PDB file of C-alpha atoms in Angstrom:
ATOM      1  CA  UNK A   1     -96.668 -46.829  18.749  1.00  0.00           C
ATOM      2  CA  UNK A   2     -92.827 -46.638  20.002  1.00  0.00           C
ATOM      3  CA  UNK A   3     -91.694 -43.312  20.945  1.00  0.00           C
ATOM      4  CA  UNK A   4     -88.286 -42.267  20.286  1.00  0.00           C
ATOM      5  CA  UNK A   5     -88.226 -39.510  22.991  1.00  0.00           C
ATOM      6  CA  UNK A   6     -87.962 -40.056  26.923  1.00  0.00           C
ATOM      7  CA  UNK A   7     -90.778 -38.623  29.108  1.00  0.00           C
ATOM      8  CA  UNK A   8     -87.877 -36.469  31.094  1.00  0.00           C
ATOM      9  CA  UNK A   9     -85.021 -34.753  28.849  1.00  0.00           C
ATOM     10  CA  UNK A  10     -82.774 -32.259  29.606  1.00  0.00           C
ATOM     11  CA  UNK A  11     -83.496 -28.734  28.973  1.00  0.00           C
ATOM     12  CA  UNK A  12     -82.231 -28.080  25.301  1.00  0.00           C
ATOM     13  CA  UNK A  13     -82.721 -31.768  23.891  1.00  0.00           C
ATOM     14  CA  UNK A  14     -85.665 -32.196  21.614  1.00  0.00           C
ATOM     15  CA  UNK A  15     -84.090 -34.724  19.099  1.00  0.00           C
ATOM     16  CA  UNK A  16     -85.433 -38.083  18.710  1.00  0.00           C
ATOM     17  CA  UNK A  17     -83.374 -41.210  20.021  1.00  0.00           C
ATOM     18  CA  UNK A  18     -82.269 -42.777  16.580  1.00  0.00           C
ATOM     19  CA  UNK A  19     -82.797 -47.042  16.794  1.00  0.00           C
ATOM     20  CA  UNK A  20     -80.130 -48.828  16.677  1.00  0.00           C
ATOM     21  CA  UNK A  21     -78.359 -52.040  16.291  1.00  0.00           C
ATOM     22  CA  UNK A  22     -75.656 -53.036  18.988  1.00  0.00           C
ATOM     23  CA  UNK A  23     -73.303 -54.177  15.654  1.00  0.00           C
ATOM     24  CA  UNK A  24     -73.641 -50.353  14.261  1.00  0.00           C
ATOM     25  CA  UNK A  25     -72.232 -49.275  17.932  1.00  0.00           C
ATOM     26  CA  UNK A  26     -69.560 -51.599  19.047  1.00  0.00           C
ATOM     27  CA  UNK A  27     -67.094 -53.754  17.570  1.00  0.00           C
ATOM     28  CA  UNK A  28     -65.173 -56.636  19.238  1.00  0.00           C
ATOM     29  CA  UNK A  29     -61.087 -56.047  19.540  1.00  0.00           C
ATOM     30  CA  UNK A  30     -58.203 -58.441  19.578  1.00  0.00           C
ATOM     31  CA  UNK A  31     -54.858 -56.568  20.704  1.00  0.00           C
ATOM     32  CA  UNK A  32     -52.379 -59.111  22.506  1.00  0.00           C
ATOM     33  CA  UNK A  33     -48.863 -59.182  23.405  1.00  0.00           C
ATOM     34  CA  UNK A  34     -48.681 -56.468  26.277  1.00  0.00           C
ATOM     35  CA  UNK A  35     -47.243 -58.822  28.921  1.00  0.00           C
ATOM     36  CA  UNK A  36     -46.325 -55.587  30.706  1.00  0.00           C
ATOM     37  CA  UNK A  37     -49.012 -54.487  31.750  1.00  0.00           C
ATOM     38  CA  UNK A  38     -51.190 -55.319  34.395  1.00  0.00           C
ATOM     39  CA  UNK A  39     -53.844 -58.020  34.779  1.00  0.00           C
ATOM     40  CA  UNK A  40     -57.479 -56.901  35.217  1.00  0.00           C
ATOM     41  CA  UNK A  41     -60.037 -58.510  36.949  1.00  0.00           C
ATOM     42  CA  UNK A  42     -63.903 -57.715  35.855  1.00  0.00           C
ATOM     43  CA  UNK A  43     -66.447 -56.504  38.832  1.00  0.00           C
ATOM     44  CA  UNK A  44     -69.819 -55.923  38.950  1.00  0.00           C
ATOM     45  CA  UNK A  45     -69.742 -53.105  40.345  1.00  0.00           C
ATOM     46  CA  UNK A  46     -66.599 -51.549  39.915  1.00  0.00           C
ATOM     47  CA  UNK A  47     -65.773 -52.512  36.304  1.00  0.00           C
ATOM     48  CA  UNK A  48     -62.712 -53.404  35.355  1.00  0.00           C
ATOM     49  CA  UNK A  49     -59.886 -53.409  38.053  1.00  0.00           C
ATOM     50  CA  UNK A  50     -56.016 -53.783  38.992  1.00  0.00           C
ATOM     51  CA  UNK A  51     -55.982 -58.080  40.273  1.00  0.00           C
ATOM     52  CA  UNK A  52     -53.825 -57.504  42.856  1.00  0.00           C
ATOM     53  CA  UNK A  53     -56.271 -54.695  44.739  1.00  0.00           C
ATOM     54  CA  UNK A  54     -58.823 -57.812  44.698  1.00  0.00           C
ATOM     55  CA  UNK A  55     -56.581 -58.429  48.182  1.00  0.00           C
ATOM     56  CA  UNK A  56     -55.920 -61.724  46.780  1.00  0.00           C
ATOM     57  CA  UNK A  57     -53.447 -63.242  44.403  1.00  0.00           C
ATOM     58  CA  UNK A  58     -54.507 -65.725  41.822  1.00  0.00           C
ATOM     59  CA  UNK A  59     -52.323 -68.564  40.749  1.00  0.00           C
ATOM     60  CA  UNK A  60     -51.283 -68.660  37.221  1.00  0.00           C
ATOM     61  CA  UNK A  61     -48.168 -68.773  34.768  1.00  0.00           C
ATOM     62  CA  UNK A  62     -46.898 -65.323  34.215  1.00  0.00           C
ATOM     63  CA  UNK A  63     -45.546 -66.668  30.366  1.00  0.00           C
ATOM     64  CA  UNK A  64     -48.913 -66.799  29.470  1.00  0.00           C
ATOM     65  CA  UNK A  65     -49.996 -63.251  29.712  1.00  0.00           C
ATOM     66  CA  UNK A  66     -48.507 -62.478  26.559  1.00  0.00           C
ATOM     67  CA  UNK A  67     -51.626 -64.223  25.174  1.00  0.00           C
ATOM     68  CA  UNK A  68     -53.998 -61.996  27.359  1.00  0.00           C
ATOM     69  CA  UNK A  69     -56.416 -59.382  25.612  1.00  0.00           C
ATOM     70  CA  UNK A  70     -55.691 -55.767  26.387  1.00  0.00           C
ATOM     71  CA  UNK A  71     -57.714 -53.197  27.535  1.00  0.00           C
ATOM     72  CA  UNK A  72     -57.756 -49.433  27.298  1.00  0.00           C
ATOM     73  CA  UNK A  73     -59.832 -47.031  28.759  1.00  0.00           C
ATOM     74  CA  UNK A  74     -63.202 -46.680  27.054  1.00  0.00           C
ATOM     75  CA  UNK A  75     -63.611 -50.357  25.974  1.00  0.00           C
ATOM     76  CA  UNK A  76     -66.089 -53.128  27.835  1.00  0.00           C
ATOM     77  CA  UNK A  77     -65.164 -56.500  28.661  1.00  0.00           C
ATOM     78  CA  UNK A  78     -67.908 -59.062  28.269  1.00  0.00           C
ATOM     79  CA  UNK A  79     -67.089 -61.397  30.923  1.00  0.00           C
ATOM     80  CA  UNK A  80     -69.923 -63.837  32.688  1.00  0.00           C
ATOM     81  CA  UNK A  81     -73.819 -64.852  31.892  1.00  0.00           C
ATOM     82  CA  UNK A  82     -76.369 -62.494  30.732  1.00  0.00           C
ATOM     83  CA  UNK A  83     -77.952 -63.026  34.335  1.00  0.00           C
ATOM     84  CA  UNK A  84     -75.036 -62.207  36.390  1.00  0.00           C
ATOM     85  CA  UNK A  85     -74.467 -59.303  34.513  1.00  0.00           C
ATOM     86  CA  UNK A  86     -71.855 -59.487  32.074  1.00  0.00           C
ATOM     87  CA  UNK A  87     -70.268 -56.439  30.859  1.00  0.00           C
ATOM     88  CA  UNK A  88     -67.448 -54.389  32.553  1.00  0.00           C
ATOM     89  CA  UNK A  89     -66.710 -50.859  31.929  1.00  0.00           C
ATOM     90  CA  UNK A  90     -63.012 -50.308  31.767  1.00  0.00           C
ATOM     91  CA  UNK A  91     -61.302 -46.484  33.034  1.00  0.00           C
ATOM     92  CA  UNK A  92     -57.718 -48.446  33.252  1.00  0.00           C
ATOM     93  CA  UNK A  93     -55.254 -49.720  30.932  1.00  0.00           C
ATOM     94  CA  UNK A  94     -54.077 -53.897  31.652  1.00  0.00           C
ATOM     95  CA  UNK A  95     -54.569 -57.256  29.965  1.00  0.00           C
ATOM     96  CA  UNK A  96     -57.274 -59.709  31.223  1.00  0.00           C
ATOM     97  CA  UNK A  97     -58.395 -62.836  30.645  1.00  0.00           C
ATOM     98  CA  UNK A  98     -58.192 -64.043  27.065  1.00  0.00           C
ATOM     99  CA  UNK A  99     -61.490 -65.769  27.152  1.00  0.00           C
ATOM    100  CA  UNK A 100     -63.318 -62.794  27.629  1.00  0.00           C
ATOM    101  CA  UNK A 101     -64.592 -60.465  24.431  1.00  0.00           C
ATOM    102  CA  UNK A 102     -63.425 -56.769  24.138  1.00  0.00           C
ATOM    103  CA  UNK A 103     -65.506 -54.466  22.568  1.00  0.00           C
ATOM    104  CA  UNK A 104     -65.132 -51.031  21.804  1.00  0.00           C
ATOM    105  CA  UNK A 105     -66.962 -48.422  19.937  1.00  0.00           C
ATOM    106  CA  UNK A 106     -67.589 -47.980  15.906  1.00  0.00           C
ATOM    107  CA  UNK A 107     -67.306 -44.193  16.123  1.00  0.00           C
ATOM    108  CA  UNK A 108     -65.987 -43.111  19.707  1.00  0.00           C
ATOM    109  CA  UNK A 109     -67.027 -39.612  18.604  1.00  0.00           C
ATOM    110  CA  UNK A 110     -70.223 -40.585  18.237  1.00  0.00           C
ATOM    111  CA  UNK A 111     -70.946 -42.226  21.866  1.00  0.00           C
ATOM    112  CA  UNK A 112     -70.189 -41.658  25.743  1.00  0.00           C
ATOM    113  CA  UNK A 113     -68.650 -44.713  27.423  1.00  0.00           C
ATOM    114  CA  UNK A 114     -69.944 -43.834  30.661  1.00  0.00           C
ATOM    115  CA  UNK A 115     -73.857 -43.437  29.698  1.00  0.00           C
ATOM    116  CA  UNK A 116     -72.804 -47.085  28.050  1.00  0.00           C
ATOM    117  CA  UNK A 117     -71.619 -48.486  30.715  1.00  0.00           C
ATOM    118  CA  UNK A 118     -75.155 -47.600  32.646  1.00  0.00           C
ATOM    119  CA  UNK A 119     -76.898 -48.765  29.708  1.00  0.00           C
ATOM    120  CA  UNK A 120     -74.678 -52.479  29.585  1.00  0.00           C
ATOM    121  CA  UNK A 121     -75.264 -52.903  33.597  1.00  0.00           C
ATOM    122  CA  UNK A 122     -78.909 -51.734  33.897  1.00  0.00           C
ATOM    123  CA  UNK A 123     -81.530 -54.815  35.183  1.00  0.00           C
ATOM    124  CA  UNK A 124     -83.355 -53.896  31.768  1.00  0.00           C
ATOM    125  CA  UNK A 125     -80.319 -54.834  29.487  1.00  0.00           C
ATOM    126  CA  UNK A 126     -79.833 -58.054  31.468  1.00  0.00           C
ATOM    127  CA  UNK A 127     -83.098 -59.242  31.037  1.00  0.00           C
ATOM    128  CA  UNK A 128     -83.321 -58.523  27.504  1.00  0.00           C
ATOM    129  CA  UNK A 129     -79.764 -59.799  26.940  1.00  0.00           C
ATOM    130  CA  UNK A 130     -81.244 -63.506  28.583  1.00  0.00           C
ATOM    131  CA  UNK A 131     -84.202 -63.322  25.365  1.00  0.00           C
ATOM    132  CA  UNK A 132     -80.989 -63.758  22.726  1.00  0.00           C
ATOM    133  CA  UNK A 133     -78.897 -65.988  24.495  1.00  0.00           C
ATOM    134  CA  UNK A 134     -80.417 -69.300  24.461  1.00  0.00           C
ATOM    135  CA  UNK A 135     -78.540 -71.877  26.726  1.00  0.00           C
ATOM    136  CA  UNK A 136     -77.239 -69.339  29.036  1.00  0.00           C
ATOM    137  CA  UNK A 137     -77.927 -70.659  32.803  1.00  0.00           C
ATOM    138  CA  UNK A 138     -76.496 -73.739  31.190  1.00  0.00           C
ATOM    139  CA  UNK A 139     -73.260 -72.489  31.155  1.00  0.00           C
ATOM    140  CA  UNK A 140     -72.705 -71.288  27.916  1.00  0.00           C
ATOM    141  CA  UNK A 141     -70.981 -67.526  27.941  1.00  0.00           C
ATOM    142  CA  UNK A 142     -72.340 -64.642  26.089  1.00  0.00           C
ATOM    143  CA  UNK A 143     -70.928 -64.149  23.311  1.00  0.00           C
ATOM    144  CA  UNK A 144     -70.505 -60.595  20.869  1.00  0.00           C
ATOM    145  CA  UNK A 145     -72.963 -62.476  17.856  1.00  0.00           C
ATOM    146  CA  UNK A 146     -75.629 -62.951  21.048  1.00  0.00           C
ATOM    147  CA  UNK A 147     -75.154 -59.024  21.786  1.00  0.00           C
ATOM    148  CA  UNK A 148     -75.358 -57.644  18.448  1.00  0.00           C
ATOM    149  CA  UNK A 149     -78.801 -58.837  17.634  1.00  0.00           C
ATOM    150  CA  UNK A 150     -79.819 -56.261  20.234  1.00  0.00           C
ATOM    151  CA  UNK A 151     -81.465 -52.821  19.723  1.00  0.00           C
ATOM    152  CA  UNK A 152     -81.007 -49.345  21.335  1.00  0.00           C
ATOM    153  CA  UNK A 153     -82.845 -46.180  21.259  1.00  0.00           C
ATOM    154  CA  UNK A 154     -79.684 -43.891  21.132  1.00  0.00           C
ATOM    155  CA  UNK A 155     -79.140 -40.585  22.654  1.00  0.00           C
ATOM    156  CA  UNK A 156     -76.931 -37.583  21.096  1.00  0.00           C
ATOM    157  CA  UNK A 157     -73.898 -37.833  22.351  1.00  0.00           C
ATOM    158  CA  UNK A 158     -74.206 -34.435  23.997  1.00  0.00           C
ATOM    159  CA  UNK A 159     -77.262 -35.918  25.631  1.00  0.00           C
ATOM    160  CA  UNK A 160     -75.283 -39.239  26.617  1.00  0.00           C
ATOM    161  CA  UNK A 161     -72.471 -37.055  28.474  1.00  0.00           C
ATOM    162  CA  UNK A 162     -75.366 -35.048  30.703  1.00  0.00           C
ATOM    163  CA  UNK A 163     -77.130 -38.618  31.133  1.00  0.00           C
ATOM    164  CA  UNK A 164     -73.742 -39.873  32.000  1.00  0.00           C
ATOM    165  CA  UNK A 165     -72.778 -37.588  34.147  1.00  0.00           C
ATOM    166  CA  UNK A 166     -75.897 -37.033  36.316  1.00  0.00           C
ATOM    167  CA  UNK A 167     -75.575 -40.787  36.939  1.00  0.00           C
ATOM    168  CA  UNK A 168     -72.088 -40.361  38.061  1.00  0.00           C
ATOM    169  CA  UNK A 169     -72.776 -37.829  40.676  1.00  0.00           C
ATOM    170  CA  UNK A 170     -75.684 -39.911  42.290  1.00  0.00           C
ATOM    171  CA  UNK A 171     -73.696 -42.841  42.839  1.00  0.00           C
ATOM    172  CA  UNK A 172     -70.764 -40.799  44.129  1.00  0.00           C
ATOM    173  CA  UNK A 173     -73.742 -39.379  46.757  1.00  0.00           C
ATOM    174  CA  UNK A 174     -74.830 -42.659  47.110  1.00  0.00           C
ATOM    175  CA  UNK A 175     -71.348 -44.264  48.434  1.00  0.00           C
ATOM    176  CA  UNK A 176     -71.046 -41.080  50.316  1.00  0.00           C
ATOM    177  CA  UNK A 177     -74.224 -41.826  52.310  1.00  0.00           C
ATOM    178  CA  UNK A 178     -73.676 -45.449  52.229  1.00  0.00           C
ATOM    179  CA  UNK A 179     -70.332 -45.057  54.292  1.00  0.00           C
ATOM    180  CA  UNK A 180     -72.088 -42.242  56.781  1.00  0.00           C
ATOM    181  CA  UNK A 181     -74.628 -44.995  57.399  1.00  0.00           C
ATOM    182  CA  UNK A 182     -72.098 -47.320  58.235  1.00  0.00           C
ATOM    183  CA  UNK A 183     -70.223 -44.941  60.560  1.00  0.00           C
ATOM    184  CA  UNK A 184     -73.240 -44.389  62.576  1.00  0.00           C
ATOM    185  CA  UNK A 185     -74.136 -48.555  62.284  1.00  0.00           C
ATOM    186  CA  UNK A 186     -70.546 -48.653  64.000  1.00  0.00           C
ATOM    187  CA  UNK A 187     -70.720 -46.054  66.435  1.00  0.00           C
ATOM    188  CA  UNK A 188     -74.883 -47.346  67.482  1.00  0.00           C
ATOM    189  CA  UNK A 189     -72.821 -50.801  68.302  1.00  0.00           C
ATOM    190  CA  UNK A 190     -69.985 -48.974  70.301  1.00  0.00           C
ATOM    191  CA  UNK A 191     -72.161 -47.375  72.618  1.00  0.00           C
ATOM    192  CA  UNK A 192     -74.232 -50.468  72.629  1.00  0.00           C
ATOM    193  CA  UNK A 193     -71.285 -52.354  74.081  1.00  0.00           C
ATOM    194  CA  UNK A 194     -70.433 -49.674  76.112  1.00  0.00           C
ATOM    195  CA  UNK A 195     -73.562 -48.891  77.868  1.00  0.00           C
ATOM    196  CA  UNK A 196     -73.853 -52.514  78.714  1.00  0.00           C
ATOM    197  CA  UNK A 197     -70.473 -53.299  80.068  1.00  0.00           C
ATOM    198  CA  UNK A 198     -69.351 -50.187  81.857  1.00  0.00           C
ATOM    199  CA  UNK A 199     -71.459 -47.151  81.885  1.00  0.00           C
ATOM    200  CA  UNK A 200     -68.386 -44.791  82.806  1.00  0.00           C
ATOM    201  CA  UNK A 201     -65.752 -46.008  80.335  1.00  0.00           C
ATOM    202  CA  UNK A 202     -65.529 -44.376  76.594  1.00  0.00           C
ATOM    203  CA  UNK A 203     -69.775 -43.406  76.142  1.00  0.00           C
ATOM    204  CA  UNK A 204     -69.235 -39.246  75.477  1.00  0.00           C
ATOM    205  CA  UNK A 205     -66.290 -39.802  73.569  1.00  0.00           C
ATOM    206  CA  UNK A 206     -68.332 -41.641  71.140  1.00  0.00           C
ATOM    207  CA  UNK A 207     -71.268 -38.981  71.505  1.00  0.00           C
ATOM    208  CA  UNK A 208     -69.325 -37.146  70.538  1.00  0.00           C
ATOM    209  CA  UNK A 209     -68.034 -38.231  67.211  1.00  0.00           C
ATOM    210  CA  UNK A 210     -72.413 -38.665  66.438  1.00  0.00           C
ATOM    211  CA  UNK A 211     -72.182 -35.170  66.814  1.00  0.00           C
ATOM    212  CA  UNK A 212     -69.263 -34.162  64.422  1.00  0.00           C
ATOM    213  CA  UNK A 213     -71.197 -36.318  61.378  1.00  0.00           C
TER     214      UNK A 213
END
């Protein structure tokens, strides 16, 4: 029998998840002609984001953008193959790529965009995306008709928000962590070096900065 209610809730939610079909959540939208602003690139893991922070510029004829797709914040941009992951959360306002799909929600008052974007980047939705899109390591891109066959067990949106923003504080620990452990992978190979090469020259001064983490 399918249950309708997670095994761990939040204190104060006892409602069932109601089922639903991705094409009663999002819609696809089509707003062009904002040469103006910027071009986004899509990310993995950082959604959608400015082109020119990629560090890189990319080639391409600037009378053209006033055929890119723009996106506000709020909206996803489906943007690769189901197994790559395809769908970018966007917090910025630019134009991307017009080949891509934007999709926003039916009822915005209704859902969270950031428990969706966990939801549209989780391994589970991947894999389950790859059992409606037939052809897909072939090349062909996914496409919003693939996507809306799919079903969801959906939250309140009260629920969504705490879901949402639980997940948002672990991966702000997690980057926080990540970048001490990188600090100290750094400083191990300093003292490495120096140890080796002259026993004298610069070892407490990075003792010292092991001490201050």
């Amino acid at each position: 029998m399918k249950k309708n209610k997670p095994e761990i809730r939040f204190k104060g939610f006892e409602e069932e998840w109601e089922d639903m079909e991705a094409t009663h959540i999002f819609r696809t939208n089509d707003d062009r002609n904002h040469p103006n602003l910027p071009v986004l690139s899509a990310s993995q893991e950082f959604g959608m984001i400015i082109r020119e922070d990629l560090g890189f510029k990319v080639q391409h004829n600037k009378d053209n953008e006033v055929g890119y797709k723009r996106v506000v914040p709020g909206q996803f941009v489906i943007h690769l193959r189901s197994f790559q992951g395809g769908f970018a959360h966007s917090s910025i306002e630019g134009i991307t790529s017009p080949a891509y799909t934007i999709i926003e929600f039916l009822n915005m008052e209704k859902q969270d965009d950031i428990y969706w974007k966990y939801v549209l980047t989780s391994k589970d939705f991947i894999k389950r995306l790859e059992t409606v899109t037939y052809g897909i390591r072939d090349g062909r891109s996914i496409s919003f008709e693939d996507f809306s066959e799919l079903g969801f067990q959906v939250p309140p949106v009260e629920e969504q928000r705490k879901i949402g923003t639980l997940l948002t504080t672990l991966d702000k620990l997690i980057r926080k962590l990540e970048l001490k452990l990188e600090k100290l992978r750094n400083i191990k190979q300093a003292l490495l070096n120096q140890m080796f090469t002259n026993v004298n020259r610069g070892v407490h001064s990075t003792i010292d900065k092991i001490q201050e983490l």
